[in-house]
Each structure stands twice: as C-alpha cells, then as structure tokens.
Amino acid sequence: MKPENKEAMKQKINMFRLPTYNEIPDVGLYLEQVTKYVTGFFEPIESVNITASMISNYVKKGLIANPVKKQYYREQIADVLFIAIAKTVISLEEIQILLEIQRKSYDCRKAYEFFVAELELALAKLFDIECDKETQPHENNDDIILVRNVITTVAHKIYLDKVFLLYMNRIDK
C-alpha cells in the first residue's frame, strides 16, 4: 500500500468519533432525526449504515425500548449506535444476547462508555493512530471478554473494508 493511501485512510479513521454518553441528545428525537444523527457519525468509516426501517425493526425485536410519543432518547440512541456497529459482524440475535448481558451488569451509560473507549482503542491500534482513551478498568469476566472480542472484530472489519476499498479504487483506475 502506498504511504499516501495509508495516510489518507488513517486521516479518515482519525475523524471518526462517537459522541460521549452526555453528548447524545436527551430531548427526544423523531425517527428520521435519530437516523440522520447516527448516520453522521459513521460517514468516516463508510461501512456502517443505518436506516429508519432498521431502527423500527430493532424496536419490534425488543433490542431498543419503544419510543415515547414517537421520540427516542439518550439510552435508545446509545443502543442504536452500538447495534449499528455490532451488526457489521454479528447477528441481531447475538446482539440481543450482548444487550441482555449488559443490562444485567451495567447501566446504559457505563456500557456505552466502555464500548466507545474500547472501539477507539482498537481502531487506533489497527490504524496506528494516537488515542487518548485507555482500556476501561473492568474485571476480566467472560461477559467483558465477549464484548471486547466483538469490538475488536468490528475494528478489524473496518480495517479490512478500508484496505479493500483502497485496492478496488486502485484497480478501477
């Protein structure tokens, strides 16, 4: 891979940031607003997408709590962000299991912050970029190891998608 291509790839990943838990709106967003909000975060990585119908499906399957008067709040949006990332490597049924594990052990804020920090760390390692996050000091129980492995797999998938996209663009030209 040419150094300039690698650098461009790293710059895109360096632009990728999920909001902190407190930055997620808690004023109530309608479905289309949630879709637009969430989609904006995934533009730098390109391989993650979310639609209004997907979110509605997650509600029907019980992955996300029902909207209140057609509005989604912070916890639901945090769940959408996690599901959008996780569904790139595992099934919705497996995501349901992860969410059940998380809900038994941690509140949404703690689980979401763990997810964001671990994803940023994994991407930083793979793309050789600096990261201000540190590994979260959680006990290394089987549930935490499971979530970490899903996040690591997601990071590897993002890396592979980026590299293959570079090669496909080079072949097409």
C-alpha positions as a Markdown table, in Angstrom:
| # | Residue | x | y | z |
|---|---|---|---|---|
| 1 | Met | 0.0 | 0.0 | 0.0 |
| 2 | Lys | 1.3 | 3.4 | -1.0 |
| 3 | Pro | 2.2 | 5.7 | 2.0 |
| 4 | Glu | -0.1 | 8.4 | 0.8 |
| 5 | Asn | -3.1 | 6.0 | 0.6 |
| 6 | Lys | -2.3 | 4.7 | 4.0 |
| 7 | Glu | -2.1 | 8.2 | 5.4 |
| 8 | Ala | -5.5 | 9.1 | 3.8 |
| 9 | Met | -7.0 | 6.1 | 5.3 |
| 10 | Lys | -5.6 | 6.9 | 8.7 |
| 11 | Gln | -7.0 | 10.5 | 8.4 |
| 12 | Lys | -10.5 | 9.3 | 7.8 |
| 13 | Ile | -10.4 | 6.9 | 10.7 |
| 14 | Asn | -8.9 | 9.7 | 12.9 |
| 15 | Met | -12.0 | 11.8 | 12.1 |
| 16 | Phe | -14.3 | 9.0 | 13.4 |
| 17 | Arg | -15.6 | 9.8 | 16.9 |
| 18 | Leu | -18.7 | 8.6 | 18.5 |
| 19 | Pro | -20.4 | 11.0 | 20.9 |
| 20 | Thr | -19.8 | 10.7 | 24.7 |
| 21 | Tyr | -22.9 | 9.5 | 26.5 |
| 22 | Asn | -23.6 | 13.0 | 27.7 |
| 23 | Glu | -23.3 | 14.4 | 24.2 |
| 24 | Ile | -26.1 | 12.2 | 22.9 |
| 25 | Pro | -29.3 | 14.2 | 22.8 |
| 26 | Asp | -31.8 | 13.5 | 25.6 |
| 27 | Val | -34.5 | 15.9 | 24.4 |
| 28 | Gly | -36.4 | 13.4 | 22.3 |
| 29 | Leu | -35.7 | 12.9 | 18.6 |
| 30 | Tyr | -38.1 | 11.6 | 16.0 |
| 31 | Leu | -37.1 | 8.5 | 14.0 |
| 32 | Glu | -35.8 | 10.5 | 11.0 |
| 33 | Gln | -33.8 | 12.8 | 13.3 |
| 34 | Val | -32.2 | 9.8 | 15.0 |
| 35 | Thr | -31.3 | 8.2 | 11.7 |
| 36 | Lys | -29.7 | 11.4 | 10.5 |
| 37 | Tyr | -27.9 | 12.0 | 13.8 |
| 38 | Val | -26.5 | 8.4 | 13.9 |
| 39 | Thr | -25.6 | 8.3 | 10.2 |
| 40 | Gly | -23.5 | 11.4 | 10.6 |
| 41 | Phe | -21.1 | 9.7 | 12.9 |
| 42 | Phe | -20.4 | 6.8 | 10.6 |
| 43 | Glu | -19.5 | 8.7 | 7.5 |
| 44 | Pro | -15.7 | 8.4 | 8.1 |
| 45 | Ile | -15.8 | 4.6 | 8.3 |
| 46 | Glu | -18.3 | 4.2 | 5.4 |
| 47 | Ser | -19.0 | 0.5 | 6.1 |
| 48 | Val | -21.7 | 1.1 | 8.7 |
| 49 | Asn | -25.1 | 2.2 | 7.8 |
| 50 | Ile | -28.5 | 2.7 | 9.5 |
| 51 | Thr | -32.0 | 3.4 | 8.2 |
| 52 | Ala | -35.2 | 4.4 | 9.8 |
| 53 | Ser | -36.7 | 1.0 | 8.9 |
| 54 | Met | -33.7 | -0.7 | 10.6 |
| 55 | Ile | -34.3 | 1.2 | 13.8 |
| 56 | Ser | -38.0 | 0.4 | 13.7 |
| 57 | Asn | -37.1 | -3.2 | 13.3 |
| 58 | Tyr | -34.8 | -3.1 | 16.3 |
| 59 | Val | -37.8 | -1.7 | 18.3 |
| 60 | Lys | -40.0 | -4.5 | 17.1 |
| 61 | Lys | -37.4 | -7.1 | 18.0 |
| 62 | Gly | -37.1 | -5.6 | 21.5 |
| 63 | Leu | -33.4 | -4.6 | 21.0 |
| 64 | Ile | -34.4 | -0.9 | 21.7 |
| 65 | Ala | -37.1 | 0.4 | 24.0 |
| 66 | Asn | -40.2 | 1.7 | 22.4 |
| 67 | Pro | -40.1 | 5.4 | 21.6 |
| 68 | Val | -42.1 | 7.7 | 23.9 |
| 69 | Lys | -44.6 | 9.6 | 21.9 |
| 70 | Lys | -42.6 | 8.7 | 18.8 |
| 71 | Gln | -39.5 | 10.2 | 20.3 |
| 72 | Tyr | -36.2 | 8.5 | 21.1 |
| 73 | Tyr | -34.0 | 9.5 | 24.0 |
| 74 | Arg | -30.3 | 9.1 | 25.0 |
| 75 | Glu | -30.4 | 5.4 | 26.1 |
| 76 | Gln | -32.2 | 4.4 | 22.9 |
| 77 | Ile | -29.8 | 6.4 | 20.7 |
| 78 | Ala | -26.8 | 4.9 | 22.5 |
| 79 | Asp | -28.3 | 1.4 | 21.8 |
| 80 | Val | -28.7 | 2.3 | 18.1 |
| 81 | Leu | -25.1 | 3.4 | 17.9 |
| 82 | Phe | -23.9 | 0.1 | 19.4 |
| 83 | Ile | -26.3 | -2.0 | 17.3 |
| 84 | Ala | -25.2 | -0.2 | 14.0 |
| 85 | Ile | -21.6 | -1.1 | 14.7 |
| 86 | Ala | -22.1 | -4.6 | 16.1 |
| 87 | Lys | -24.4 | -5.7 | 13.3 |
| 88 | Thr | -21.5 | -5.5 | 10.9 |
| 89 | Val | -20.0 | -8.6 | 12.4 |
| 90 | Ile | -22.7 | -10.4 | 14.5 |
| 91 | Ser | -26.4 | -11.2 | 14.0 |
| 92 | Leu | -29.3 | -9.4 | 15.7 |
| 93 | Glu | -29.9 | -12.4 | 17.8 |
| 94 | Glu | -26.3 | -12.3 | 19.1 |
| 95 | Ile | -26.7 | -8.5 | 19.7 |
| 96 | Gln | -29.8 | -9.3 | 21.8 |
| 97 | Ile | -27.7 | -11.6 | 23.9 |
| 98 | Leu | -25.0 | -8.9 | 24.4 |
| 99 | Leu | -27.6 | -6.3 | 25.3 |
| 100 | Glu | -29.1 | -8.6 | 27.9 |
| 101 | Ile | -25.7 | -9.3 | 29.4 |
| 102 | Gln | -25.0 | -5.6 | 29.5 |
| 103 | Arg | -28.4 | -4.7 | 31.1 |
| 104 | Lys | -27.9 | -7.3 | 33.8 |
| 105 | Ser | -24.4 | -6.0 | 34.8 |
| 106 | Tyr | -24.2 | -2.3 | 33.9 |
| 107 | Asp | -26.3 | 0.7 | 33.3 |
| 108 | Cys | -26.5 | 2.1 | 29.8 |
| 109 | Arg | -24.0 | 4.9 | 30.4 |
| 110 | Lys | -21.3 | 2.6 | 31.7 |
| 111 | Ala | -21.8 | 0.1 | 28.9 |
| 112 | Tyr | -21.9 | 2.7 | 26.2 |
| 113 | Glu | -18.7 | 4.5 | 27.5 |
| 114 | Phe | -16.9 | 1.1 | 27.7 |
| 115 | Phe | -18.0 | 0.4 | 24.1 |
| 116 | Val | -16.8 | 3.7 | 22.8 |
| 117 | Ala | -13.4 | 3.7 | 24.5 |
| 118 | Glu | -12.7 | 0.1 | 23.5 |
| 119 | Leu | -13.6 | 0.8 | 19.9 |
| 120 | Glu | -11.5 | 3.9 | 19.7 |
| 121 | Leu | -8.6 | 1.9 | 21.2 |
| 122 | Ala | -8.9 | -1.0 | 18.8 |
| 123 | Leu | -9.1 | 1.3 | 15.8 |
| 124 | Ala | -6.1 | 3.3 | 17.0 |
| 125 | Lys | -4.0 | 0.1 | 17.3 |
| 126 | Leu | -5.0 | -1.2 | 13.9 |
| 127 | Phe | -4.6 | 2.1 | 12.0 |
| 128 | Asp | -1.5 | 3.2 | 14.1 |
| 129 | Ile | -3.0 | 6.4 | 15.2 |
| 130 | Glu | -2.9 | 8.2 | 18.6 |
| 131 | Cys | -5.7 | 7.7 | 21.0 |
| 132 | Asp | -6.5 | 9.5 | 24.2 |
| 133 | Lys | -8.6 | 6.6 | 25.5 |
| 134 | Glu | -7.4 | 4.0 | 28.0 |
| 135 | Thr | -8.6 | 0.5 | 28.5 |
| 136 | Gln | -11.5 | 0.6 | 30.8 |
| 137 | Pro | -10.8 | -0.9 | 34.3 |
| 138 | His | -13.4 | -3.6 | 34.2 |
| 139 | Glu | -13.0 | -7.0 | 35.7 |
| 140 | Asn | -12.0 | -9.6 | 33.0 |
| 141 | Asn | -15.0 | -11.8 | 33.3 |
| 142 | Asp | -16.4 | -13.8 | 30.4 |
| 143 | Asp | -19.0 | -11.1 | 29.6 |
| 144 | Ile | -16.4 | -8.3 | 29.3 |
| 145 | Ile | -14.2 | -10.6 | 27.2 |
| 146 | Leu | -17.1 | -11.3 | 24.9 |
| 147 | Val | -17.9 | -7.6 | 24.4 |
| 148 | Arg | -14.2 | -6.8 | 23.8 |
| 149 | Asn | -13.9 | -9.5 | 21.2 |
| 150 | Val | -16.9 | -8.2 | 19.3 |
| 151 | Ile | -15.5 | -4.7 | 19.4 |
| 152 | Thr | -12.1 | -6.0 | 18.2 |
| 153 | Thr | -13.8 | -7.9 | 15.4 |
| 154 | Val | -15.6 | -4.7 | 14.4 |
| 155 | Ala | -12.3 | -2.8 | 14.3 |
| 156 | His | -10.7 | -5.5 | 12.1 |
| 157 | Lys | -13.7 | -5.4 | 9.8 |
| 158 | Ile | -13.5 | -1.7 | 9.4 |
| 159 | Tyr | -9.8 | -2.0 | 8.7 |
| 160 | Leu | -10.3 | -4.7 | 6.1 |
| 161 | Asp | -13.2 | -2.7 | 4.4 |
| 162 | Lys | -10.9 | 0.4 | 4.2 |
| 163 | Val | -7.9 | -1.6 | 2.8 |
| 164 | Phe | -10.0 | -3.5 | 0.2 |
| 165 | Leu | -11.7 | -0.2 | -0.8 |
| 166 | Leu | -8.3 | 1.3 | -1.5 |
| 167 | Tyr | -7.3 | -1.7 | -3.6 |
| 168 | Met | -10.5 | -1.7 | -5.5 |
| 169 | Asn | -10.2 | 2.0 | -6.3 |
| 170 | Arg | -6.6 | 1.4 | -7.5 |
| 171 | Ile | -7.7 | -1.4 | -9.8 |
| 172 | Asp | -10.6 | 0.6 | -11.3 |
| 173 | Lys | -8.2 | 3.4 | -12.3 |
